[in-house]
Short mmCIF file of C-alpha atoms in Angstrom, two decimals:
data_model
loop_
_atom_site.label_atom_id
_atom_site.label_comp_id
_atom_site.label_asym_id
_atom_site.label_seq_id
_atom_site.Cartn_x
_atom_site.Cartn_y
_atom_site.Cartn_z
CA MET A 9 -5.66 6.92 -26.19
CA PHE A 10 -3.60 9.94 -24.35
CA GLY A 11 -0.16 9.41 -25.69
CA GLU A 12 -0.05 12.66 -27.56
CA GLN A 13 -0.86 14.51 -24.32
CA LYS A 14 1.94 13.07 -22.00
CA LYS A 15 4.85 15.06 -20.99
CA LYS A 16 8.24 14.14 -19.76
CA LEU A 17 10.48 15.56 -17.07
CA GLY A 18 13.66 16.99 -17.86
CA PRO A 19 16.89 15.25 -16.26
CA SER A 20 17.49 18.50 -14.31
CA THR A 21 13.47 18.82 -12.93
CA ARG A 22 12.93 18.29 -9.46
CA ILE A 23 9.62 17.85 -7.71
CA HIS A 24 9.37 21.73 -6.11
CA LEU A 25 11.21 23.73 -8.60
CA GLU A 26 9.10 26.44 -9.63
CA GLY A 27 8.23 26.13 -13.47
CA SER A 28 8.19 22.48 -13.95
CA THR A 29 5.17 21.54 -15.75
CA GLY A 30 5.82 17.47 -15.69
CA MET A 31 3.16 15.00 -14.51
CA PHE A 32 4.70 14.38 -11.20
CA GLU A 33 4.75 18.19 -10.23
CA ARG A 34 0.72 17.93 -11.31
CA TYR A 35 0.17 14.98 -9.23
CA SER A 36 2.36 15.40 -6.53
CA ALA A 37 0.71 18.93 -5.45
CA LEU A 38 -2.58 17.15 -5.41
CA ILE A 39 -1.36 14.28 -3.22
CA ARG A 40 0.09 17.03 -0.90
CA ASP A 41 -3.20 18.78 -0.51
CA ALA A 42 -4.79 15.67 0.40
CA ALA A 43 -2.02 14.05 2.22
CA ASP A 44 -4.12 13.78 5.51
CA ASP A 45 -6.45 11.49 3.78
CA MET A 46 -3.85 9.58 1.86
CA PRO A 47 -5.28 6.23 2.16
CA ASN A 48 -8.49 6.94 0.45
CA ILE A 49 -6.91 9.63 -1.91
CA ALA A 50 -7.40 7.17 -4.98
CA PHE A 51 -10.89 6.22 -4.42
CA PHE A 52 -12.89 9.39 -3.49
CA ALA A 53 -15.56 10.56 -5.90
CA TRP A 54 -16.30 6.94 -7.24
CA ASN A 55 -19.86 8.23 -8.65
CA ASN A 56 -18.67 11.20 -10.58
CA TRP A 57 -19.84 11.98 -14.43
CA LEU A 58 -16.16 10.71 -15.54
CA GLY A 59 -17.56 7.07 -15.26
CA ASP A 60 -18.85 7.20 -18.49
CA LEU A 61 -15.95 8.45 -20.47
CA LEU A 62 -13.88 5.59 -18.86
CA LYS A 63 -16.12 2.61 -19.90
CA GLU A 64 -14.72 2.85 -23.75
CA HIS A 65 -11.22 2.68 -22.45
CA LEU A 66 -11.65 -0.52 -20.32
CA GLN A 67 -10.82 -3.14 -23.02
CA TYR A 68 -7.20 -1.57 -23.32
CA GLY A 69 -6.59 -2.32 -19.53
CA CYS A 70 -5.65 1.12 -18.71
CA PRO A 71 -7.32 1.62 -15.37
CA SER A 72 -5.20 -1.36 -13.89
CA MET A 73 -1.42 0.21 -15.03
CA TRP A 74 -2.93 3.63 -14.03
CA ARG A 75 -3.49 2.81 -10.53
CA ASN A 76 -0.31 0.89 -10.08
CA ALA A 77 1.40 4.08 -11.57
CA PHE A 78 -0.78 6.46 -9.27
CA TYR A 79 0.10 4.40 -6.02
CA LYS A 80 3.66 4.18 -6.43
CA LEU A 81 3.51 8.00 -7.34
CA ALA A 82 1.62 8.56 -4.02
CA GLU A 83 3.82 6.48 -2.08
CA HIS A 84 6.83 8.22 -3.39
CA TYR A 85 5.56 11.51 -2.43
CA LEU A 86 4.27 10.49 0.86
CA ILE A 87 7.17 8.83 2.20
CA ARG A 88 9.70 11.40 0.95
CA PHE A 89 8.07 14.32 1.60
CA ILE A 90 5.43 13.89 4.14
CA ARG A 91 6.55 11.08 6.35
CA SER A 92 9.64 10.76 7.94
CA VAL A 93 12.04 8.24 6.57
CA GLY A 94 13.19 7.52 10.37
CA ASP A 95 9.41 6.53 11.04
CA LYS A 96 10.38 2.87 9.23
CA GLN A 97 13.29 2.47 11.41
CA LYS A 98 11.52 2.78 14.70
CA VAL A 99 8.54 0.75 14.09
CA GLU A 100 11.16 -2.13 12.72
CA SER A 101 12.72 -1.68 16.38
CA VAL A 102 9.37 -1.66 18.16
CA GLY A 103 8.58 -4.91 15.82
CA GLU A 104 11.79 -6.56 16.77
CA LYS A 105 10.88 -6.21 20.46
CA VAL A 106 7.59 -7.54 20.20
CA ARG A 107 9.03 -10.50 18.33
CA ALA A 108 11.30 -11.47 21.23
CA ALA A 109 8.38 -11.07 23.76
CA PHE A 110 6.42 -13.48 21.63
CA GLY A 111 9.18 -16.15 21.87
CA GLU A 112 9.53 -15.72 25.27
CA VAL A 113 5.77 -16.64 25.85
CA PHE A 114 6.56 -20.19 24.00
CA ASP A 115 9.07 -21.03 26.84
CA GLU A 116 6.28 -20.22 29.68
CA ASN A 117 3.87 -22.59 28.15
CA PRO A 118 4.71 -26.41 29.46
CA TRP A 119 1.72 -27.60 27.53
CA ILE A 120 3.52 -27.09 24.53
CA GLU A 121 5.74 -29.97 23.67
CA LYS A 122 9.42 -29.77 23.26
CA SER A 123 9.37 -30.20 19.66
CA THR A 124 6.50 -28.26 18.76
CA ARG A 125 7.94 -25.27 20.85
CA LYS A 126 11.42 -25.35 18.84
CA PHE A 127 9.52 -25.51 15.69
CA LEU A 128 7.19 -22.39 16.56
CA LYS A 129 10.20 -20.47 17.69
CA LYS A 130 12.50 -21.14 14.59
CA LYS A 131 9.27 -20.05 12.53
CA LEU A 132 8.82 -16.87 14.26
CA GLU A 133 12.58 -15.87 14.25
CA ALA A 134 12.53 -16.40 10.31
CA MET A 135 9.21 -14.86 9.59
CA PRO A 136 9.87 -11.45 7.73
CA GLU A 137 8.11 -8.23 8.61
CA TYR A 138 7.66 -5.66 5.76
CA ILE A 139 7.20 -2.27 7.61
CA GLY A 140 6.31 0.63 5.87
CA TYR A 141 7.59 0.67 2.22
CA ASN A 142 10.10 -0.82 -0.30
CA ASP A 143 13.09 1.15 -0.52
CA ASN A 144 12.49 1.45 -4.17
CA ALA A 145 9.54 3.79 -3.32
CA LEU A 146 12.52 6.49 -2.78
CA ASP A 147 13.45 6.15 -6.30
CA PHE A 148 13.05 9.64 -8.05
CA GLU A 149 13.39 8.23 -11.71
CA MET A 150 10.83 5.49 -11.02
CA ALA A 151 8.55 7.98 -9.90
CA ASN A 152 9.18 10.05 -12.77
CA GLN A 153 8.39 6.90 -14.70
CA MET A 154 5.22 6.40 -13.07
CA ALA A 155 4.18 10.05 -13.57
CA GLU A 156 4.63 9.31 -17.43
CA MET A 157 2.42 6.29 -17.54
CA LEU A 158 -0.83 8.55 -16.10
CA PRO A 159 -3.25 10.05 -18.44
CA ILE A 160 -3.74 13.85 -18.12
CA PRO A 161 -6.32 15.14 -20.59
CA ASP A 162 -5.46 18.63 -20.81
CA GLU A 163 -9.10 20.09 -20.52
CA MET A 164 -9.48 18.47 -16.89
CA SER A 165 -8.22 19.97 -13.85
CA PRO A 166 -6.04 18.44 -11.37
CA ILE A 167 -8.89 17.46 -9.25
CA GLU A 168 -10.70 15.86 -12.00
CA GLN A 169 -7.83 13.82 -13.28
CA VAL A 170 -7.72 12.18 -9.76
CA MET A 171 -11.42 11.78 -9.93
CA PHE A 172 -10.97 10.50 -13.17
CA LEU A 173 -8.52 7.92 -12.18
CA SER A 174 -10.29 7.07 -9.27
CA ARG A 175 -13.81 6.00 -11.36
CA ALA A 176 -11.47 3.90 -13.49
CA PHE A 177 -9.97 1.98 -10.65
CA TRP A 178 -13.61 1.41 -9.12
CA ILE A 179 -15.21 0.24 -12.52
CA LYS A 180 -12.12 -2.13 -12.85
CA GLU A 181 -12.65 -3.62 -9.44
CA ASN A 182 -16.34 -4.12 -9.83
CA LEU A 183 -16.19 -5.58 -13.07
CA ASP A 184 -13.24 -7.98 -11.95
CA ILE A 185 -11.21 -7.14 -14.85
CA GLY A 186 -7.62 -7.54 -14.14
CA ASP A 187 -5.67 -8.11 -10.86
CA LYS A 188 -6.09 -5.95 -7.75
CA VAL A 189 -3.14 -3.86 -6.94
CA ASP A 190 -2.35 -3.51 -3.04
CA SER A 191 -0.42 -0.47 -2.00
CA THR A 192 1.61 0.64 0.99
CA ILE A 193 -0.62 3.84 1.30
CA LEU A 194 -3.34 1.60 2.08
CA VAL A 195 -4.45 1.20 6.17
CA ASN A 196 -4.48 -2.52 6.23
CA ALA A 197 -1.97 -4.51 8.27
CA HIS A 198 -2.25 -8.34 7.35
CA ASN A 199 -0.41 -11.73 8.04
CA VAL A 200 0.26 -13.35 4.53
CA GLY A 201 -0.40 -16.98 5.04
CA GLY A 202 1.40 -17.38 8.25
CA ARG A 203 4.88 -16.70 5.92
CA HIS A 204 5.01 -12.85 6.79
CA ILE A 205 3.31 -9.83 8.04
CA VAL A 206 2.55 -6.65 6.40
CA ILE A 207 2.48 -3.33 8.43
CA PRO A 208 2.01 -0.83 5.44
CA GLN A 209 3.01 2.90 5.63
CA GLY A 210 -0.66 4.10 5.63
CA ILE A 211 -1.02 3.02 9.20
CA LEU A 212 1.89 4.75 10.68
CA LYS A 213 0.01 7.47 11.52
CA ALA A 214 -2.32 8.63 14.29
CA PRO A 215 -3.80 6.99 16.09
CA PHE A 216 -1.53 3.90 15.90
CA PHE A 217 1.95 5.76 15.57
CA ASP A 218 3.61 9.24 15.77
CA ARG A 219 7.52 9.20 16.05
CA ASP A 220 7.11 11.92 18.65
CA TRP A 221 4.53 10.31 21.03
CA PRO A 222 5.74 8.75 24.12
CA LEU A 223 6.73 5.11 24.45
CA GLU A 224 3.73 3.79 25.68
CA THR A 225 1.94 5.04 22.72
CA HIS A 226 4.27 3.39 20.41
CA TYR A 227 3.81 -0.20 21.79
CA ALA A 228 0.11 0.34 22.75
CA GLY A 229 -0.43 1.30 19.05
CA ILE A 230 1.70 -0.08 16.39
CA GLY A 231 3.31 -2.56 18.85
CA TYR A 232 -0.08 -4.00 19.58
CA VAL A 233 -1.05 -4.31 15.64
CA ILE A 234 2.30 -6.10 15.05
CA GLY A 235 1.86 -8.45 17.99
CA HIS A 236 -1.83 -9.45 16.52
CA GLU A 237 -0.28 -9.93 13.03
CA PHE A 238 2.57 -12.31 14.53
CA THR A 239 -0.05 -14.41 16.37
CA HIS A 240 -1.99 -15.10 12.90
CA THR A 241 0.67 -17.39 12.44
CA TYR A 242 -0.52 -19.62 15.32
CA ASP A 243 -4.17 -18.83 15.09
CA GLY A 244 -5.22 -22.37 13.98
CA TRP A 245 -3.00 -24.84 15.74
CA GLU A 246 -3.71 -27.76 13.44
CA ASP A 247 -3.62 -25.71 9.99
CA ARG A 248 -0.61 -23.50 10.32
CA GLY A 249 2.48 -25.94 9.23
CA LEU A 250 3.17 -27.82 12.43
CA PRO A 251 5.96 -30.38 11.78
CA ALA A 252 5.00 -33.90 10.65
CA GLY A 253 4.68 -36.67 13.57
CA ASN A 254 3.52 -34.03 16.01
CA PRO A 255 2.01 -36.04 18.86
CA GLY A 256 -1.20 -33.96 19.07
CA ASN A 257 -1.17 -33.61 22.85
CA ASP A 258 -0.53 -29.79 22.89
CA THR A 259 -3.09 -29.65 19.97
CA ASP A 260 -5.95 -31.01 22.12
CA GLU A 261 -4.87 -28.37 24.85
CA PHE A 262 -4.48 -25.31 22.08
CA LYS A 263 -8.35 -26.58 21.36
CA GLU A 264 -9.28 -26.52 24.87
CA ARG A 265 -7.83 -23.03 25.41
CA HIS A 266 -8.96 -21.65 22.31
CA GLN A 267 -12.78 -22.95 23.26
CA CYS A 268 -12.82 -20.41 26.09
CA LEU A 269 -12.53 -17.46 23.83
CA ILE A 270 -15.11 -18.91 21.28
CA ASP A 271 -17.72 -19.36 24.18
CA GLU A 272 -16.85 -15.73 25.69
CA PHE A 273 -17.36 -13.99 22.25
CA GLY A 274 -20.38 -16.17 21.35
CA ASN A 275 -22.12 -15.27 24.53
CA ILE A 276 -21.67 -11.64 24.06
CA VAL A 277 -25.12 -9.72 23.36
CA HIS A 278 -25.58 -6.33 21.71
CA HIS A 279 -29.11 -4.43 21.91
CA SER A 280 -29.55 -2.00 19.16
CA GLU A 281 -32.23 0.72 20.34
CA PHE A 282 -32.36 2.06 16.78
CA TYR A 283 -33.54 -1.35 15.29
CA ASN A 284 -35.04 -2.93 18.40
CA ILE A 285 -32.97 -5.97 17.94
CA THR A 286 -30.63 -8.18 20.19
CA VAL A 287 -27.46 -9.35 18.45
CA LYS A 288 -25.46 -12.49 19.36
CA GLY A 289 -21.73 -12.50 18.77
CA ASP A 290 -20.49 -15.33 16.61
CA GLY A 291 -17.51 -17.15 18.80
CA MET A 292 -16.68 -19.37 16.29
CA ARG A 293 -16.33 -16.85 12.95
CA GLN A 294 -14.04 -14.33 15.36
CA ARG A 295 -12.00 -17.05 17.12
CA ARG A 296 -8.98 -16.28 15.04
CA GLU A 297 -9.14 -12.48 15.71
CA SER A 298 -9.91 -13.07 19.28
CA ILE A 299 -6.82 -15.23 19.64
CA CYS A 300 -4.69 -12.40 18.13
CA ASP A 301 -6.14 -9.80 19.99
CA ASN A 302 -5.54 -11.67 23.49
CA ASN A 303 -1.86 -12.17 22.65
CA GLY A 304 -1.42 -8.78 20.53
CA LEU A 305 -1.99 -7.39 23.96
CA ARG A 306 0.10 -9.77 26.22
CA THR A 307 3.05 -9.50 23.84
CA SER A 308 3.11 -5.66 23.00
CA PHE A 309 2.72 -5.51 27.05
CA ARG A 310 5.70 -7.18 27.72
CA ALA A 311 7.81 -5.62 24.99
CA TYR A 312 6.77 -2.10 26.53
CA ARG A 313 7.64 -2.84 29.94
CA LYS A 314 11.10 -4.46 29.18
CA GLU A 315 11.85 -1.28 27.06
CA ARG A 316 10.68 0.90 29.50
CA LEU A 317 12.96 -0.39 32.24
CA ARG A 318 15.86 -0.45 29.52
CA LEU A 319 15.59 3.41 28.95
CA PHE A 320 14.27 4.51 32.36
CA GLY A 321 14.91 2.32 34.98
CA LYS A 322 12.34 2.30 37.81
CA ASN A 323 11.43 5.72 37.24
CA PRO A 324 9.68 6.38 33.83
CA PRO A 325 8.81 9.93 33.00
CA LYS A 326 5.16 11.02 33.69
CA TRP A 327 3.03 12.64 30.99
CA PRO A 328 2.83 16.47 31.12
CA GLY A 329 -0.74 17.42 32.57
CA LEU A 330 -1.41 13.45 33.15
CA GLN A 331 0.51 13.02 35.96
CA LYS A 332 -2.21 11.33 37.99
CA TYR A 333 -2.18 8.25 35.73
CA THR A 334 0.56 5.75 35.88
CA ASN A 335 2.55 4.51 33.04
CA ASP A 336 0.63 1.30 32.80
CA GLN A 337 -2.65 3.08 32.97
CA LEU A 338 -1.45 5.42 30.06
CA PHE A 339 -0.35 2.34 27.82
CA PHE A 340 -4.01 0.87 28.25
CA ILE A 341 -5.69 4.45 27.70
CA SER A 342 -3.59 4.74 24.59
CA LEU A 343 -4.61 1.30 23.24
CA ALA A 344 -8.19 2.24 23.81
CA GLN A 345 -7.82 5.37 22.08
CA GLY A 346 -6.60 3.66 19.12
CA TRP A 347 -9.46 1.86 18.58
CA CYS A 348 -11.99 4.74 19.81
CA GLY A 349 -14.59 5.41 17.07
CA ARG A 350 -18.23 6.21 15.88
CA ILE A 351 -20.49 3.50 14.34
CA SER A 352 -24.10 3.99 13.49
CA ASP A 353 -26.76 1.51 14.27
CA VAL A 354 -26.76 0.51 10.47
CA LYS A 355 -23.37 -0.89 11.17
CA ARG A 356 -24.50 -2.86 14.07
CA ARG A 357 -26.92 -4.80 12.53
CA SER A 358 -26.97 -8.78 13.23
CA ASP A 359 -25.84 -9.48 9.33
CA ASP A 360 -22.70 -7.22 9.73
CA TRP A 361 -21.65 -8.04 13.24
CA GLN A 362 -22.27 -11.83 12.41
CA ALA A 363 -20.82 -11.83 9.02
CA GLN A 364 -17.39 -10.41 10.36
CA PRO A 365 -14.60 -12.06 11.38
CA HIS A 366 -13.55 -8.88 13.81
CA PRO A 367 -15.93 -8.21 16.66
CA PRO A 368 -16.95 -4.47 17.18
CA ALA A 369 -14.16 -2.16 18.28
CA SER A 370 -15.79 -1.69 21.65
CA VAL A 371 -16.45 -5.60 22.00
CA ARG A 372 -12.64 -6.59 21.22
CA LEU A 373 -11.24 -3.72 23.31
CA ASN A 374 -13.51 -4.70 26.66
CA GLU A 375 -13.12 -8.39 26.04
CA VAL A 376 -9.21 -8.15 25.57
CA MET A 377 -8.56 -6.07 28.58
CA LYS A 378 -10.63 -8.04 30.96
CA ASN A 379 -9.06 -11.15 30.17
CA PHE A 380 -5.68 -9.26 30.88
CA GLU A 381 -4.65 -9.19 34.65
CA ASP A 382 -2.19 -6.32 34.02
CA PHE A 383 -5.19 -4.02 33.05
CA ALA A 384 -7.00 -4.89 36.34
CA ALA A 385 -3.87 -4.56 38.52
CA ALA A 386 -2.94 -1.27 36.58
CA PHE A 387 -6.52 0.32 37.37
CA LYS A 388 -7.02 -1.97 40.73
CA CYS A 389 -10.43 -3.44 39.54
CA PRO A 390 -12.26 -5.03 42.31
CA ARG A 391 -12.14 -8.61 42.37
CA ASP A 392 -15.00 -10.44 40.63
CA SER A 393 -15.76 -7.13 38.93
CA PRO A 394 -16.62 -7.13 34.85
CA MET A 395 -13.19 -5.95 34.25
CA ASN A 396 -11.56 -8.45 36.67
CA PRO A 397 -13.40 -11.54 36.39
CA PRO A 398 -12.51 -14.87 38.43
CA ILE A 399 -11.55 -16.86 35.33
CA ARG A 400 -9.61 -15.37 32.24
CA CYS A 401 -9.50 -16.69 28.59
CA ARG A 402 -5.79 -16.98 27.60
CA VAL A 403 -4.36 -19.23 25.02
CA TRP A 404 -0.52 -18.83 25.79
CA ARG A 405 -0.40 -19.17 29.45
CA ARG A 406 -2.43 -21.18 31.80
CA ILE A 407 -6.05 -20.23 32.54
CA LYS A 408 -6.23 -18.95 36.18
CA LYS A 409 -8.57 -18.25 38.54
CA HIS A 410 -8.18 -16.05 41.39
#
């Protein structure tokens, strides 16, 4: 339908050469201008006037193809010209140190039976982590091919072209036509069925990561996310592929520890002044995310402490202008900053909170901090205060009472 309007890039064409009129040049310019909002570039302006024009083309399956091509093109530009390739290597290093810290945690839990511990550690060591992007995203020729797949009606401006594609993707998804395409430019770290974790390029930016930020931010930001995703492999003891013949004693122990978090989050109450309603948490629905938050913090902090000692010994550098804070305090402040946000009362309605597997950000943050004794030690929280309770929920080590 747009075949006659396609243009090809010559073999000598490069992205920023003046005079290039190829598709890649036209799209990369728009991508560059919208780089700060990259995760949303393909989805803005869903309800624009171009929607009606697209409906007649859905039967050809074009939107699915366009979406894939546009994402691949955006990935190429984002990675090659906006984000440093070195970011991937740095995050991979953080990920491996968090993985090692998680393995040490298994050894410190005598309630885990020896055969189970061996299996869990082997599974952790073998689990792939896909961080940032596939190497073929840097392939210029492939990017050229993706550009040639995109429709460019000559009468449309560049912004109208992306709006056109955006509307196509939205119609395709909402009519459930074809497969949905994931992309490394989206902000959505996840664990795929306990087999591997994915940390896409879109999340490797503020507030989770910046290669020039201090060590504390790397482990409190993306390190915490990686620890959280690793833990999803073990967030359900009986349904995550334990070896056949497991006696079950450690399964019962896991459930007991798990129940502590279920009860804790199930008893959280939030009052909305706007709606004048009281909302109670759903500890059972949010149990897996609670486990992963709990252990994500512990493993990332452990990995941070070891790396700090390796790099700086016992005298780590202070942050300019923030010398009154210790490095441990700055770790927790960095973590809190990453989950800082604005939320309306509409989002706090009971049907929203109780239907989500994740508790609200403020609840997630406060609960995971109060269950971590190193937080109380860093800020010298008084005994039996809200952030230094007498009993803490912790799955991977003994529940202690001070």
